[in-house]
Tab-separated table of C-alpha atoms in Angstrom:
chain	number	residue	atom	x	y	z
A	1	UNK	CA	143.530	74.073	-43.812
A	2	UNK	CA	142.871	70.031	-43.016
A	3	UNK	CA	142.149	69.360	-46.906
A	4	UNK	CA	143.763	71.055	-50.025
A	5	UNK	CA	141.201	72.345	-52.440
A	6	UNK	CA	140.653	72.311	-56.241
A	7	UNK	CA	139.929	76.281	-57.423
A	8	UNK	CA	139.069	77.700	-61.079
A	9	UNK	CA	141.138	80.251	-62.388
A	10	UNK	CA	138.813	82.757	-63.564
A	11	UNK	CA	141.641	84.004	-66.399
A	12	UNK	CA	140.730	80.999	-68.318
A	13	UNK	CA	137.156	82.391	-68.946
A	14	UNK	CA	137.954	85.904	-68.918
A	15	UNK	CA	135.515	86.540	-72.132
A	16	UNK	CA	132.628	85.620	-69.848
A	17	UNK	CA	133.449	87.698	-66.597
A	18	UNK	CA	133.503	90.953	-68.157
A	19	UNK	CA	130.186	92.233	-67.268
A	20	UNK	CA	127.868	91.134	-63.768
A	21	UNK	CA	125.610	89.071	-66.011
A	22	UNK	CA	128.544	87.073	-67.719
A	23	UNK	CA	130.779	86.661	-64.303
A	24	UNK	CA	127.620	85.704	-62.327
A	25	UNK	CA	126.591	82.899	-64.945
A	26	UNK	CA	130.606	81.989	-65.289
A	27	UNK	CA	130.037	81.475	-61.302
A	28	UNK	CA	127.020	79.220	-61.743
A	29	UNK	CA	128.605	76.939	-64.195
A	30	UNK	CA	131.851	76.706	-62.345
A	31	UNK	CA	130.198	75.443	-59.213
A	32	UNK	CA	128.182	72.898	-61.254
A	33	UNK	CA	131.440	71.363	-62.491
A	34	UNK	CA	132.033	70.789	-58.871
A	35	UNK	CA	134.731	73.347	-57.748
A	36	UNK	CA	134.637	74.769	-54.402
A	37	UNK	CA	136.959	77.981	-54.616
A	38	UNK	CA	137.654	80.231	-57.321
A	39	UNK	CA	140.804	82.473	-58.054
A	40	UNK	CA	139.497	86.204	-59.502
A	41	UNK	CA	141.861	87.494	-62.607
A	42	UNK	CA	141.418	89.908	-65.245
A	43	UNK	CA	137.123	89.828	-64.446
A	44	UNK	CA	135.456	93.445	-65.797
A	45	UNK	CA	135.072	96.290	-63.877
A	46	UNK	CA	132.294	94.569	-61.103
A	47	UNK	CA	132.196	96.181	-57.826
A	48	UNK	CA	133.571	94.190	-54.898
A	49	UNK	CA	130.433	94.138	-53.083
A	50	UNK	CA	128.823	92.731	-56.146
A	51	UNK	CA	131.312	89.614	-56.971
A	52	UNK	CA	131.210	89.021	-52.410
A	53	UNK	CA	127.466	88.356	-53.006
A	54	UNK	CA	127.749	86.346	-56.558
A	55	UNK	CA	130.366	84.153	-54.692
A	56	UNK	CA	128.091	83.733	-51.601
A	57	UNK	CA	125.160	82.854	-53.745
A	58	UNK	CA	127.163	80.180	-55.073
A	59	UNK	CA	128.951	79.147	-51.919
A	60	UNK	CA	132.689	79.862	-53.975
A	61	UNK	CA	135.814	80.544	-52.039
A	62	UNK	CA	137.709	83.473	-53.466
A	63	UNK	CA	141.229	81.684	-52.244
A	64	UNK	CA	143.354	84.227	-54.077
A	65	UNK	CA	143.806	87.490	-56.463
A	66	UNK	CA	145.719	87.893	-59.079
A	67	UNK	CA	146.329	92.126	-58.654
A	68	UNK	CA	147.760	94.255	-61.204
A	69	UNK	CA	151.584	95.457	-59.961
A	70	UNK	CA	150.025	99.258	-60.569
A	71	UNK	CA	146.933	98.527	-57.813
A	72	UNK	CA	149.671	96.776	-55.529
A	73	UNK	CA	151.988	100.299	-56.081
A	74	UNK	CA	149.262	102.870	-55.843
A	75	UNK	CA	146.270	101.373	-54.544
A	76	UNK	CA	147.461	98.811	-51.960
A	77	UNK	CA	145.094	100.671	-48.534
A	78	UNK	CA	141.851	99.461	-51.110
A	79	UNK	CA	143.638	95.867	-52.315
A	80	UNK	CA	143.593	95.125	-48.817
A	81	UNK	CA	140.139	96.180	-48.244
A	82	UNK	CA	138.510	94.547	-50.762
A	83	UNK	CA	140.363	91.409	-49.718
A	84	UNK	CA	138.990	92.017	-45.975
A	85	UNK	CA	135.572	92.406	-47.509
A	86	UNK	CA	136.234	89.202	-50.026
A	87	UNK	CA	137.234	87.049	-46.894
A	88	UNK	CA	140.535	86.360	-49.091
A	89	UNK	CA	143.878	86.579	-47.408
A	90	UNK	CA	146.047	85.726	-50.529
A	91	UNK	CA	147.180	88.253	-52.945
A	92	UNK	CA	149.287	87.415	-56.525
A	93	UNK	CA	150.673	88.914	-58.919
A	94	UNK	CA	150.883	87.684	-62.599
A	95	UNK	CA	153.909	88.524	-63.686
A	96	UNK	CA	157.126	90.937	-63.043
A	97	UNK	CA	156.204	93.937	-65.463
A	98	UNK	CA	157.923	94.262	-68.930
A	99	UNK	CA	159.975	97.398	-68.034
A	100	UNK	CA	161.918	94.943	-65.294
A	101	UNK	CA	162.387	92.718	-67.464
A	102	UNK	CA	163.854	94.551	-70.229
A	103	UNK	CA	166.673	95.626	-67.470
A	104	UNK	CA	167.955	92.558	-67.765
A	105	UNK	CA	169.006	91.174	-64.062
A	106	UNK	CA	169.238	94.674	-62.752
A	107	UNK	CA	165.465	94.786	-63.047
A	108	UNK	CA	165.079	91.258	-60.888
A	109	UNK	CA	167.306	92.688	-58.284
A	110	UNK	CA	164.991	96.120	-58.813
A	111	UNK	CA	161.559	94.233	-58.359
A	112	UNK	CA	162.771	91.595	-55.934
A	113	UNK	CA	162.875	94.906	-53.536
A	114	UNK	CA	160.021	96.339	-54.381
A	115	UNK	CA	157.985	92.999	-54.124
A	116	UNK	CA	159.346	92.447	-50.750
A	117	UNK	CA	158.235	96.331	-49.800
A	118	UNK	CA	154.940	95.297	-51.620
A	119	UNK	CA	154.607	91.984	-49.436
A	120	UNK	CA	155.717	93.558	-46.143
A	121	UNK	CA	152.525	96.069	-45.989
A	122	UNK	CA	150.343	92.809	-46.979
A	123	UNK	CA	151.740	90.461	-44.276
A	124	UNK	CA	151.336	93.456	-41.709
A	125	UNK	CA	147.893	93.533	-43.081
A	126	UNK	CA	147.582	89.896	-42.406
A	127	UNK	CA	147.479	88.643	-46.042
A	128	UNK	CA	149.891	87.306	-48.153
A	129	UNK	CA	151.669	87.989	-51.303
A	130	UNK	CA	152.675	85.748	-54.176
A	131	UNK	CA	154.556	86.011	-57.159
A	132	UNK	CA	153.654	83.907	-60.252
A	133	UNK	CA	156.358	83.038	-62.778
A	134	UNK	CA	156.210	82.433	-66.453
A	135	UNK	CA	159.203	81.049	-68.880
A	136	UNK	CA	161.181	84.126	-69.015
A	137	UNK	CA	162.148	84.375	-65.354
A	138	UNK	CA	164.337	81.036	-66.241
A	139	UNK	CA	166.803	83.466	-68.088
A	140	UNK	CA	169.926	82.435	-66.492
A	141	UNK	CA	172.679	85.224	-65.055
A	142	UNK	CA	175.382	83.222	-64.119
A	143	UNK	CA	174.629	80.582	-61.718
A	144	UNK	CA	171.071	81.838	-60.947
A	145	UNK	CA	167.523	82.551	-62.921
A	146	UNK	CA	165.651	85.060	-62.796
A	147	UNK	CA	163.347	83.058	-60.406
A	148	UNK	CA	166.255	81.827	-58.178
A	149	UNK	CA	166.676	85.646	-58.115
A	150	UNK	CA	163.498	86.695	-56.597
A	151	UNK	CA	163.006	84.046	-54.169
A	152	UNK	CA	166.635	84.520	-52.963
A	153	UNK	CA	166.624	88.070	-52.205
A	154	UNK	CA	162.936	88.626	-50.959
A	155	UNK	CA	161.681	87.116	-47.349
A	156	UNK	CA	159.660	84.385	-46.947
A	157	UNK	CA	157.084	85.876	-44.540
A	158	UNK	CA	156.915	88.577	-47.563
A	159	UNK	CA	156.572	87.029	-50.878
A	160	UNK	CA	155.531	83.920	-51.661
A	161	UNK	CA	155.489	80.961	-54.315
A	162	UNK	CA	152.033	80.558	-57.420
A	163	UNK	CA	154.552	78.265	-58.990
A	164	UNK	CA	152.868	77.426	-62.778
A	165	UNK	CA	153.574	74.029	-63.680
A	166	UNK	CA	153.113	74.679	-67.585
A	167	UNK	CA	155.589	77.716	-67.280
A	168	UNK	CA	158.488	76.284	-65.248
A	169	UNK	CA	158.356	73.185	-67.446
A	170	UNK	CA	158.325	75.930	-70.271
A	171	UNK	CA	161.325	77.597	-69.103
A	172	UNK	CA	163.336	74.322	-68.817
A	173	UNK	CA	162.327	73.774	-65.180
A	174	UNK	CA	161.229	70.861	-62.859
A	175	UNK	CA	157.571	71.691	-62.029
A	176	UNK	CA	158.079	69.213	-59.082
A	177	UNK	CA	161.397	70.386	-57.942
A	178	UNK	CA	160.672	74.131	-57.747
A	179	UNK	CA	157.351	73.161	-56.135
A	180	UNK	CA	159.519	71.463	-53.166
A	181	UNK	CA	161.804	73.950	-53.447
A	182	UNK	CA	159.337	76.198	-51.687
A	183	UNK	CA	158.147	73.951	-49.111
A	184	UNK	CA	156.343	76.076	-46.409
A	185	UNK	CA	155.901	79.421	-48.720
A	186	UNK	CA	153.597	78.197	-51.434
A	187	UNK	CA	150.219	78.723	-50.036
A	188	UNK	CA	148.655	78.159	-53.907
A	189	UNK	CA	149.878	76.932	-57.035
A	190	UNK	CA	148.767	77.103	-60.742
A	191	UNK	CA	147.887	73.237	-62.117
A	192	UNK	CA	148.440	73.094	-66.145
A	193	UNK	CA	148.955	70.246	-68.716
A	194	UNK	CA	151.269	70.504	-71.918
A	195	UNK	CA	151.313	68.451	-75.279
A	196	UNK	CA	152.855	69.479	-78.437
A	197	UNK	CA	151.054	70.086	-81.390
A	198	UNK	CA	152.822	70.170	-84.756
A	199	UNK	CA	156.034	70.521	-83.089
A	200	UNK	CA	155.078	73.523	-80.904
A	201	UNK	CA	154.227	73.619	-76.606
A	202	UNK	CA	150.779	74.003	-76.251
A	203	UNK	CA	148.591	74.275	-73.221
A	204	UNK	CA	146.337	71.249	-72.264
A	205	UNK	CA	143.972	70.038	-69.730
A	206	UNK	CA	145.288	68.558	-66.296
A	207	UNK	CA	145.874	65.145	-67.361
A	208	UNK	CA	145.812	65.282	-71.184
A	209	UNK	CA	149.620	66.072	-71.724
A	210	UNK	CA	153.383	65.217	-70.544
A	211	UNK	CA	153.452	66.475	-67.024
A	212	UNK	CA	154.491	64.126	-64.447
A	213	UNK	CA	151.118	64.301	-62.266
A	214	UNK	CA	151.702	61.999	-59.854
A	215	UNK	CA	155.366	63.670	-59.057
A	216	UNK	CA	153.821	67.432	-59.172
A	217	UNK	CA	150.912	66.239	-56.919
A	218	UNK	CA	153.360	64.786	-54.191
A	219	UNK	CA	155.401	67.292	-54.427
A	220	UNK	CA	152.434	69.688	-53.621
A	221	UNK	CA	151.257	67.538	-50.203
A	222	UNK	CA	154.853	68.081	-49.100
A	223	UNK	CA	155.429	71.614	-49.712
A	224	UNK	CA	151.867	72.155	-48.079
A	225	UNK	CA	149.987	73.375	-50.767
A	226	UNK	CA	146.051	74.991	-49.568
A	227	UNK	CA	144.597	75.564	-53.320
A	228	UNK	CA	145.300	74.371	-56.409
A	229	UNK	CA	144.088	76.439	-58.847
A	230	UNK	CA	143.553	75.094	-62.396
A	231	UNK	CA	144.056	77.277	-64.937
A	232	UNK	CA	144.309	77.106	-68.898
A	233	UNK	CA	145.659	80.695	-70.543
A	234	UNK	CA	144.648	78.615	-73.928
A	235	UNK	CA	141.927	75.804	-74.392
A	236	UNK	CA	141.683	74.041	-77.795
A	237	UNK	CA	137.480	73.760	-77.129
A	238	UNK	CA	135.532	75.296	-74.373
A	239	UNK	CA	137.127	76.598	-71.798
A	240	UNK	CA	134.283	75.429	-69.204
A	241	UNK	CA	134.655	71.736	-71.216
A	242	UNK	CA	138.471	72.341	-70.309
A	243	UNK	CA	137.917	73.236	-66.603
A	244	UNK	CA	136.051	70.283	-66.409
A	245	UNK	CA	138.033	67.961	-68.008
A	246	UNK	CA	140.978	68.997	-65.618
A	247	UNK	CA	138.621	68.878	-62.616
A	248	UNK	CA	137.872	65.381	-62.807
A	249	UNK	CA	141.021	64.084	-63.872
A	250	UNK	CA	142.482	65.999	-60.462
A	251	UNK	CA	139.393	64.179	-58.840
A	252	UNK	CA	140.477	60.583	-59.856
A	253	UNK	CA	144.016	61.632	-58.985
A	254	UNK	CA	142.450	62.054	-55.221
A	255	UNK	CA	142.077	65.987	-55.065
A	256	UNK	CA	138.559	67.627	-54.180
């Protein structure tokens, strides 16, 4: 796409998009803050018909999913369909699940495999798949991470980058780094602030904390980011107050 685009994660309102009523009024207000695109995560049970039509009433993008790993497994003929139907071509997942990681780096090795088995049927489906880290994938085994561990042994074409900025600088990381680090296989990536509060990490608004913006915002252009997706697992007031607030400071950073 000619212009990168500012999305709302849906997962930082979750307590409003569990019923049709709630997600279609989460919608309304979302689009009045001024986003364009949304990302869909942990909404209720809606059918998809019903959340193509909310978006289309509101003229929001769905840009990408976050899927559960059991759907990708066991469901992955209907994931596809309902992105078809959704007019969404990228798929994400949230995180490896906790039985992989309590294999220690057997279980990166174990899911790096299956993710790339996973992301193989999506990319011959013509969608994509990306993998979203938190902190823990920064364990280190040897000379690698866990992270350096599932990029390394998975293709490209297959699975792809959601790189958090609040979780890589979490884990010890360079938000900015990691972001150029996957230059060309980052379609979207997850835009989050963090301060500390009483001597304890805590997430913030886009522009409230101690990220280096202007660094992760380059660094974004150049690996050829499409969305960037704010999201906020944990607001200190309203979480719409907090999507704003990190929509207009992205605004007078020059995003849309």
């Amino acid at each position: 796409m000619a212009r990168a685009v500012l999305a709302a994660q849906l997962y930082t309102v979750r307590e409003f998009t569990q019923t049709p009523e709630g997600l279609a009024e989460t919608l309304r207000k979302i689009r009045e803050i001024g986003y364009r695109a949304v990302q869909v995560s942990a909404i209720g049970p809606i059918e998809p018909a019903r959340l193509k039509e909310m978006l289309d009433r509101e003229g929001l993008t769905l840009c990408i999913t976050h899927t559960s790993y059991d759907r990708l497994k066991n469901e992955l003929q209907a994931v596809i369909e309902e992105h078809q139907l959704w007019g969404c071509k990228h798929v994400a997942l949230g995180s490896m699940p906790p039985k992989y990681r309590e294999m220690g780096e057997e279980g990166f090795h174990q899911f790096a495999k299956e993710a790339n088995e996973i992301g193989r049927a999506l990319y011959e489906a013509g969608l994509t798949f990306s993998y979203h880290n938190h902190s823990f994938e920064f364990q280190r085994f040897g000379k690698r991470t866990g992270l350096d561990i599932i990029f390394e042994e998975t293709d490209p074409r297959y699975v792809r980058a959601e790189i958090d900025t609040y979780w890589v600088q979490h884990g010890g990381g360079d938000p900015a780094a990691w972001i150029r680090k996957m230059r060309g296989r980052m379609p979207v990536v997850h835009l989050k602030d963090m301060v500390i509060i009483d001597g304890k990490q805590e997430m913030a608004e886009v522009g409230e904390g101690n990220l280096n913006w202007p660094a992760i915002l380059a660094a974004c252009r150049e690996a050829g980011v499409e969305w960037y997706a704010v999201e906020q697992d944990r607001c200190l007031r309203d979480p719409f107050e907090s999507l704003a607030i990190s929509y207009n400071n992205l605004r007078s950073m020059g995003l849309e």
